[in-house]
PDB file of C-alpha atoms in Angstrom:
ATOM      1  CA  UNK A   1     -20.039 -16.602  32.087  1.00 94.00           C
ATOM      2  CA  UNK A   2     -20.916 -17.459  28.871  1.00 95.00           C
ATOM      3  CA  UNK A   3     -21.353 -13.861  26.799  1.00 97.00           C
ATOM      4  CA  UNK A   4     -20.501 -10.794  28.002  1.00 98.00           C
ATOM      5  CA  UNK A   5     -21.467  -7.207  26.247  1.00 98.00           C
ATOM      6  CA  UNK A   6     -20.548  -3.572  28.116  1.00 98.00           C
ATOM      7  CA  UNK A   7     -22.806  -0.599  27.237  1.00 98.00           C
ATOM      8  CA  UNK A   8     -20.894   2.208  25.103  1.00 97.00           C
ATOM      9  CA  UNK A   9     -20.953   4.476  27.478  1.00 97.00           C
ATOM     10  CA  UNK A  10     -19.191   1.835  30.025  1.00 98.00           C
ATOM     11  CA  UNK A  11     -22.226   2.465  32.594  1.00 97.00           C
ATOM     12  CA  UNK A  12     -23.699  -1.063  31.918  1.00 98.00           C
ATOM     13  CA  UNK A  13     -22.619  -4.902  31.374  1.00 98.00           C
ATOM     14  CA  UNK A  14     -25.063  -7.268  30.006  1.00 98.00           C
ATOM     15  CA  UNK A  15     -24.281 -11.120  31.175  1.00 98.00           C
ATOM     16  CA  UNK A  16     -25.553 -14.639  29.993  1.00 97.00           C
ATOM     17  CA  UNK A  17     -23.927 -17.227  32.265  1.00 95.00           C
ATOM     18  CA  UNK A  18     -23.595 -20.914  32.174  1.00 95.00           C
ATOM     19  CA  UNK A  19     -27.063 -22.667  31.812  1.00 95.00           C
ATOM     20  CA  UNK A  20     -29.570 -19.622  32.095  1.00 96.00           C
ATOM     21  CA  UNK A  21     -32.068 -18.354  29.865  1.00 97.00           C
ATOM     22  CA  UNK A  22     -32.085 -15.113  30.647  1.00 98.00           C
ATOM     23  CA  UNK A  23     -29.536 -11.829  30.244  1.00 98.00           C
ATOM     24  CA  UNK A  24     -28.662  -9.420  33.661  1.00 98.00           C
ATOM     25  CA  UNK A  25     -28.116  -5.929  32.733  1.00 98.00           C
ATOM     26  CA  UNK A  26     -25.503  -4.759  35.747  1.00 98.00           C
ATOM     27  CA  UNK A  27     -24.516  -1.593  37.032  1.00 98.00           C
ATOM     28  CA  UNK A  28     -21.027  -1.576  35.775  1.00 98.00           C
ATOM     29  CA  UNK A  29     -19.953   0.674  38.778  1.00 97.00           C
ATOM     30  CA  UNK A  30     -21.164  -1.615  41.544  1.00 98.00           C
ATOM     31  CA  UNK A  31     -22.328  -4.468  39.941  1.00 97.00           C
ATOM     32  CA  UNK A  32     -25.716  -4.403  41.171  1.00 98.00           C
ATOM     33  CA  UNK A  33     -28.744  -5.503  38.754  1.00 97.00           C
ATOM     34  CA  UNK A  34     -30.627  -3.091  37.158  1.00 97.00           C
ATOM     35  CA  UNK A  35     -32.997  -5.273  34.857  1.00 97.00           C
ATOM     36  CA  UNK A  36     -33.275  -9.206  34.208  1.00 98.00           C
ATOM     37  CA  UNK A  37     -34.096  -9.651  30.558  1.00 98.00           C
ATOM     38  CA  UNK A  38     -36.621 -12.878  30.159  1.00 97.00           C
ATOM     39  CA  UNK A  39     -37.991 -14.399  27.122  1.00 96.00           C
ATOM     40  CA  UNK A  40     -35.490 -16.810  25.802  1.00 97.00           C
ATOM     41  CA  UNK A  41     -36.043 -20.382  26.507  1.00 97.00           C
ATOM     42  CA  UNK A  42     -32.373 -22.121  26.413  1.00 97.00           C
ATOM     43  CA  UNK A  43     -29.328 -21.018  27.290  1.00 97.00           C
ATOM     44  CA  UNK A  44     -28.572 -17.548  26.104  1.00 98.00           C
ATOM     45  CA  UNK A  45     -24.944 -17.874  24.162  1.00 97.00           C
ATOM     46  CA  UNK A  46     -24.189 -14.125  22.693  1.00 97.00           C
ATOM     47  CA  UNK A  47     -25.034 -10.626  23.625  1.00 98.00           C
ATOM     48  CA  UNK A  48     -24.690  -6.966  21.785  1.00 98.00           C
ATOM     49  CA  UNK A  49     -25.275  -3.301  22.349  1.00 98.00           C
ATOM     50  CA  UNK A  50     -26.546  -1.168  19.867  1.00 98.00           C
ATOM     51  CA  UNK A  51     -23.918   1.747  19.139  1.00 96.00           C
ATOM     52  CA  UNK A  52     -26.385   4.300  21.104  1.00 97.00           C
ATOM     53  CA  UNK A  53     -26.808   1.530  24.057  1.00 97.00           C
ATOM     54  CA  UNK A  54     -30.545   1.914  23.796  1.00 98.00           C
ATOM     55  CA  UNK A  55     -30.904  -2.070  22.571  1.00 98.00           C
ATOM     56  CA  UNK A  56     -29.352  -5.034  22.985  1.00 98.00           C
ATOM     57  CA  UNK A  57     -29.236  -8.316  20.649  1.00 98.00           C
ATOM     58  CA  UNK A  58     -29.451 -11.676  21.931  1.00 98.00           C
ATOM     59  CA  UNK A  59     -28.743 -15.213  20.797  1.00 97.00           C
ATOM     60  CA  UNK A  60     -29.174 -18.286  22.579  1.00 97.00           C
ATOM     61  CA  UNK A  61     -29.711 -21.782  22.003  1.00 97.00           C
ATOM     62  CA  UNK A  62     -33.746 -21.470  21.710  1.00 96.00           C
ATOM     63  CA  UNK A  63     -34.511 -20.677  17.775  1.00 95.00           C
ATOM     64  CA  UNK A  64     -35.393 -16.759  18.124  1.00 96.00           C
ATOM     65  CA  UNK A  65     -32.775 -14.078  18.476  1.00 97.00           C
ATOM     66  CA  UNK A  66     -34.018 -11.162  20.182  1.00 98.00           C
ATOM     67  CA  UNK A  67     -33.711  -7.272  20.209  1.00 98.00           C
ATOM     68  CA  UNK A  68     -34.561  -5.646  23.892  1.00 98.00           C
ATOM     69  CA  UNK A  69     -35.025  -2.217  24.742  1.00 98.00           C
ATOM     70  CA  UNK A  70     -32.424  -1.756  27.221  1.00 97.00           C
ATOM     71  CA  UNK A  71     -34.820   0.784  28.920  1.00 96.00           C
ATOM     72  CA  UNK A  72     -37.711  -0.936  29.627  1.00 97.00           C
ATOM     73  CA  UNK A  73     -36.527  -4.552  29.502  1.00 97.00           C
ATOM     74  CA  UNK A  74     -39.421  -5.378  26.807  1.00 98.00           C
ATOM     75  CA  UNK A  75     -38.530  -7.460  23.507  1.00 98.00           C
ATOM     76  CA  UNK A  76     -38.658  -4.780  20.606  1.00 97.00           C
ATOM     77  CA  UNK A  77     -37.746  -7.464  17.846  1.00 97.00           C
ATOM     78  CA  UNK A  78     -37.850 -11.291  17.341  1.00 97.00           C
ATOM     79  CA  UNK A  79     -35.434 -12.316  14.859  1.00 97.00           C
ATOM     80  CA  UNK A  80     -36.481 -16.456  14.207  1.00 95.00           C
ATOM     81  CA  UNK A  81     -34.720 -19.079  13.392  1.00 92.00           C
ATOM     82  CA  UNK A  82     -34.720 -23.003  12.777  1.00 90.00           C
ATOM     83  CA  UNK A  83     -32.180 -23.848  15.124  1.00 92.00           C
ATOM     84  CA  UNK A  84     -30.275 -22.203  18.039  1.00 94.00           C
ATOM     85  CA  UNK A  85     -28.347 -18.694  17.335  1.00 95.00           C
ATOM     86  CA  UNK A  86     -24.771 -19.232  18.432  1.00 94.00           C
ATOM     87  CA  UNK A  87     -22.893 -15.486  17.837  1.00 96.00           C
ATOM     88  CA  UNK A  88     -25.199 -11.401  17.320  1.00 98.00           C
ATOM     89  CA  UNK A  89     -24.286  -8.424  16.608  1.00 98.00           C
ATOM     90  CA  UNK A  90     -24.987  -4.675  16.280  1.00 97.00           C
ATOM     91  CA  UNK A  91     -24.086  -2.959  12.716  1.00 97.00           C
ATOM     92  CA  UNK A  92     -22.113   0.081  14.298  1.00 97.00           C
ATOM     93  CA  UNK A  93     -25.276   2.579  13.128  1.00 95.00           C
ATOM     94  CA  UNK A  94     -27.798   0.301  14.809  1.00 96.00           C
ATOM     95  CA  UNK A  95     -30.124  -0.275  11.559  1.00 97.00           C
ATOM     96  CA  UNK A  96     -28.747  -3.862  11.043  1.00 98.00           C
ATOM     97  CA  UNK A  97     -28.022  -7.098  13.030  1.00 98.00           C
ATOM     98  CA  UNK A  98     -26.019 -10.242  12.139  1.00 98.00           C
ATOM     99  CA  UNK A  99     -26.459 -13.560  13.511  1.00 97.00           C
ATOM    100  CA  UNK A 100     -25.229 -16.905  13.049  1.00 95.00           C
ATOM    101  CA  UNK A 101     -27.265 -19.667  13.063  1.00 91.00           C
ATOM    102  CA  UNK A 102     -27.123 -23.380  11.713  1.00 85.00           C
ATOM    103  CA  UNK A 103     -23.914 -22.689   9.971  1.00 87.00           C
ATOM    104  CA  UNK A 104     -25.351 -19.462   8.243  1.00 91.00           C
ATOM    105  CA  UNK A 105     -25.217 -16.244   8.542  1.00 94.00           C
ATOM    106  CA  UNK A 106     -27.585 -13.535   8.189  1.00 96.00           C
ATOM    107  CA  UNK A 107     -28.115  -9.987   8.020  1.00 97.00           C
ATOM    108  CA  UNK A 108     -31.338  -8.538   9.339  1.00 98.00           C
ATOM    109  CA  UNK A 109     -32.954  -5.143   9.197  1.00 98.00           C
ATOM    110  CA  UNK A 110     -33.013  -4.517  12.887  1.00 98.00           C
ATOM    111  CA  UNK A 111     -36.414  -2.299  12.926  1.00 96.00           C
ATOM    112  CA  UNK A 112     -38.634  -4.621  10.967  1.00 97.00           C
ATOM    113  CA  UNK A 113     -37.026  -8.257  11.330  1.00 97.00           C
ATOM    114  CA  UNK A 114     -36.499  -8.820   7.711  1.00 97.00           C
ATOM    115  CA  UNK A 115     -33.531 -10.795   6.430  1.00 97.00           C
ATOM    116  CA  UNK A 116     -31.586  -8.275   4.189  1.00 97.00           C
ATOM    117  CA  UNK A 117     -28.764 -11.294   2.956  1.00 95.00           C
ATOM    118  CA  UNK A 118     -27.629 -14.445   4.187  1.00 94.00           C
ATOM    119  CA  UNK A 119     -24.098 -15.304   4.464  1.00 93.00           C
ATOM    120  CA  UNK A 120     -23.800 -18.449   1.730  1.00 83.00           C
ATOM    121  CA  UNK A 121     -20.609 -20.292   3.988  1.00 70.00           C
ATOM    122  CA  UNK A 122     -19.458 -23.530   4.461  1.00 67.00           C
ATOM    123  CA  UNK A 123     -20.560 -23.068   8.216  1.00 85.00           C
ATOM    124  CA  UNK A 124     -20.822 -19.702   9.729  1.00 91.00           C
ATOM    125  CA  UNK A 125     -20.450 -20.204  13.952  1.00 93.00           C
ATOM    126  CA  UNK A 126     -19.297 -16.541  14.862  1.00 94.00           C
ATOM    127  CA  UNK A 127     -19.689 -13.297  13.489  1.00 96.00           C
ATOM    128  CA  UNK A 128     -18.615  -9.793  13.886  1.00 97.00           C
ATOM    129  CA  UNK A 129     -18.984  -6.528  12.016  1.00 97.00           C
ATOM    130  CA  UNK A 130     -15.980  -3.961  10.794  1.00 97.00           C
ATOM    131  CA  UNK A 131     -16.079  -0.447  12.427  1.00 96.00           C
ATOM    132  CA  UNK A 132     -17.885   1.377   9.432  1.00 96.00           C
ATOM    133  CA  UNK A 133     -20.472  -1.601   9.360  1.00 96.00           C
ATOM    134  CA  UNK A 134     -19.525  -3.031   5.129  1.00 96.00           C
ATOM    135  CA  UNK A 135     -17.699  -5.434   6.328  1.00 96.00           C
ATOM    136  CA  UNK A 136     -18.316  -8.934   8.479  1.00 96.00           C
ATOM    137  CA  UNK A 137     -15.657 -11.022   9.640  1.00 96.00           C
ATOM    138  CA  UNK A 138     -16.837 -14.923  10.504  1.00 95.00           C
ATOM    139  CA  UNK A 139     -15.642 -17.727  11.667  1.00 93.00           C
ATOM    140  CA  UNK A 140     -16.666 -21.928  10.935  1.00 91.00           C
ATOM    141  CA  UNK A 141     -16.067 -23.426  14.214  1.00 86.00           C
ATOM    142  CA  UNK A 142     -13.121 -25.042  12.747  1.00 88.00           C
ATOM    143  CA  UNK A 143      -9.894 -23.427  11.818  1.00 91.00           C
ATOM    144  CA  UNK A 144     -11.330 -21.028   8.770  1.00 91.00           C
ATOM    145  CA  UNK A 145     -11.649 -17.219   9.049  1.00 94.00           C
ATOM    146  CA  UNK A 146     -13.722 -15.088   6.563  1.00 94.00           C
ATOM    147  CA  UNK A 147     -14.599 -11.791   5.878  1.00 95.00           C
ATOM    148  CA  UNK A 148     -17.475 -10.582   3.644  1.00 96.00           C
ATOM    149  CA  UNK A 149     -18.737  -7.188   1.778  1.00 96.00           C
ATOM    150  CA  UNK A 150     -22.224  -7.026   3.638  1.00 97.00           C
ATOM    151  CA  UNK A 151     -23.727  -4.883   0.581  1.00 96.00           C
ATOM    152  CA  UNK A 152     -23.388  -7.789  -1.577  1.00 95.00           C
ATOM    153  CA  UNK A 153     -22.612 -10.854   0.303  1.00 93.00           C
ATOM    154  CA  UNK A 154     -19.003 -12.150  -1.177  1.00 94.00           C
ATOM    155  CA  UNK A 155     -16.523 -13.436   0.424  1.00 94.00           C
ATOM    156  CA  UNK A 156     -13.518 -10.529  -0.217  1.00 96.00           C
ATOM    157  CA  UNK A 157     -11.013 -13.101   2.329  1.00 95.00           C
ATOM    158  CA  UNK A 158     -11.012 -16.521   3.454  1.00 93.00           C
ATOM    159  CA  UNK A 159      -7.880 -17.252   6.009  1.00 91.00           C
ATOM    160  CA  UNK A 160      -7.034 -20.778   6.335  1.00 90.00           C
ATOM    161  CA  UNK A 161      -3.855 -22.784   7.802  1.00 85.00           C
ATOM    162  CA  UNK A 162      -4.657 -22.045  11.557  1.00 88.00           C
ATOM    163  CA  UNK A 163      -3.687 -24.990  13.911  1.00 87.00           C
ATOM    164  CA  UNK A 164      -6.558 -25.533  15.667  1.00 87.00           C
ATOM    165  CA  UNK A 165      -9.982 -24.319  16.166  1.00 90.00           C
ATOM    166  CA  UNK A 166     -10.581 -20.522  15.775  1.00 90.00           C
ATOM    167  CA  UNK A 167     -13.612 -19.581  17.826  1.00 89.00           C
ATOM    168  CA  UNK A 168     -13.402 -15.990  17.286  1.00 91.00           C
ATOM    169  CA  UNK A 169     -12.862 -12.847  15.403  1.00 93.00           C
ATOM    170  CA  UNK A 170     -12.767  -9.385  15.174  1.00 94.00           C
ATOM    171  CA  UNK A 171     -11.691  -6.355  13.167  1.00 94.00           C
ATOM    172  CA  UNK A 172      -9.499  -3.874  14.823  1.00 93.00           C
ATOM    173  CA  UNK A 173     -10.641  -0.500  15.652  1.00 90.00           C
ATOM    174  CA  UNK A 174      -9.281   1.309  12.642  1.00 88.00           C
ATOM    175  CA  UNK A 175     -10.872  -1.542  10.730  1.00 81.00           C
TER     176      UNK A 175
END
């Protein structure tokens, strides 16, 4: 298993596993499938629900992030790239997505596809939003942690002295 995402109202787990382009929305209760989600062309590396569990962001090592309607299984937004999209996800009211990709991170507008702000960073590999969406934590694929006011794109925090690689983050619930 590579990513792993479960719906918010638990009924659903969306999977990207070692080597496969495409995303399996399970039944959480029995693990059946209930929808294969096809369209990416490399190895799919990060997964999100949308706060209402209607869509689902997807990264993968192809250049195009994508946006699915959970529903129907169909691609409602591509979100491209120049490179491969290594860490998505959901702004907690479901009008934005973040992504990182090439060492930068972006903010899109998740109806239309437009890049609201890009994250200027000395390489962005993961990224995560706070509870009440301002906020985006990051991390470099190294040993650097960062977080960021999304309304204007500066860096409020960068947290550096960790040991060894940090390869992800998170806000707590409370934020």
């Amino acid at each position: 298993v590579v990513a792993m995402a479960v719906s918010p109202d638990d009924a659903m787990v969306a999977l990207a596993t070692v080597g496969q382009s495409t995303v399996h929305l399970l039944d959480a209760a029995t693990g059946s499938t209930i929808r294969t989600l096809t369209g990416h062309t490399a190895e799919v590396r990060d997964v999100a629900f949308s706060a209402d569990g209607a869509r689902l962001v997807s990264g993968g090592d192809d250049p195009i992030a994508r946006i699915w309607n959970v529903q129907t299984g169909q691609v409602a937004r591509l979100l491209p790239s120049t490179t491969g999209t290594q860490s998505v996800d959901f702004g907690p009211d479901g009008a934005t997505v973040l992504t990182a990709s090439a060492g930068k991170g972006k903010l899109w507008n998740a109806s239309t596809g437009v890049v609201i702000r890009e994250l200027a960073g000395s390489g962005i590999a993961t990224v995560r939003y706070s509870p009440d969406g301002n906020q985006a934590v990051t991390t470099d694929g190294g040993s650097t942690v960062t977080t960021w006011n999304l309304a204007t794109g500066a860096v409020l925090r960068t947290l550096e002295g960790h040991a060894g690689e940090v390869s992800a983050a998170d806000f707590s619930p409370d934020g």
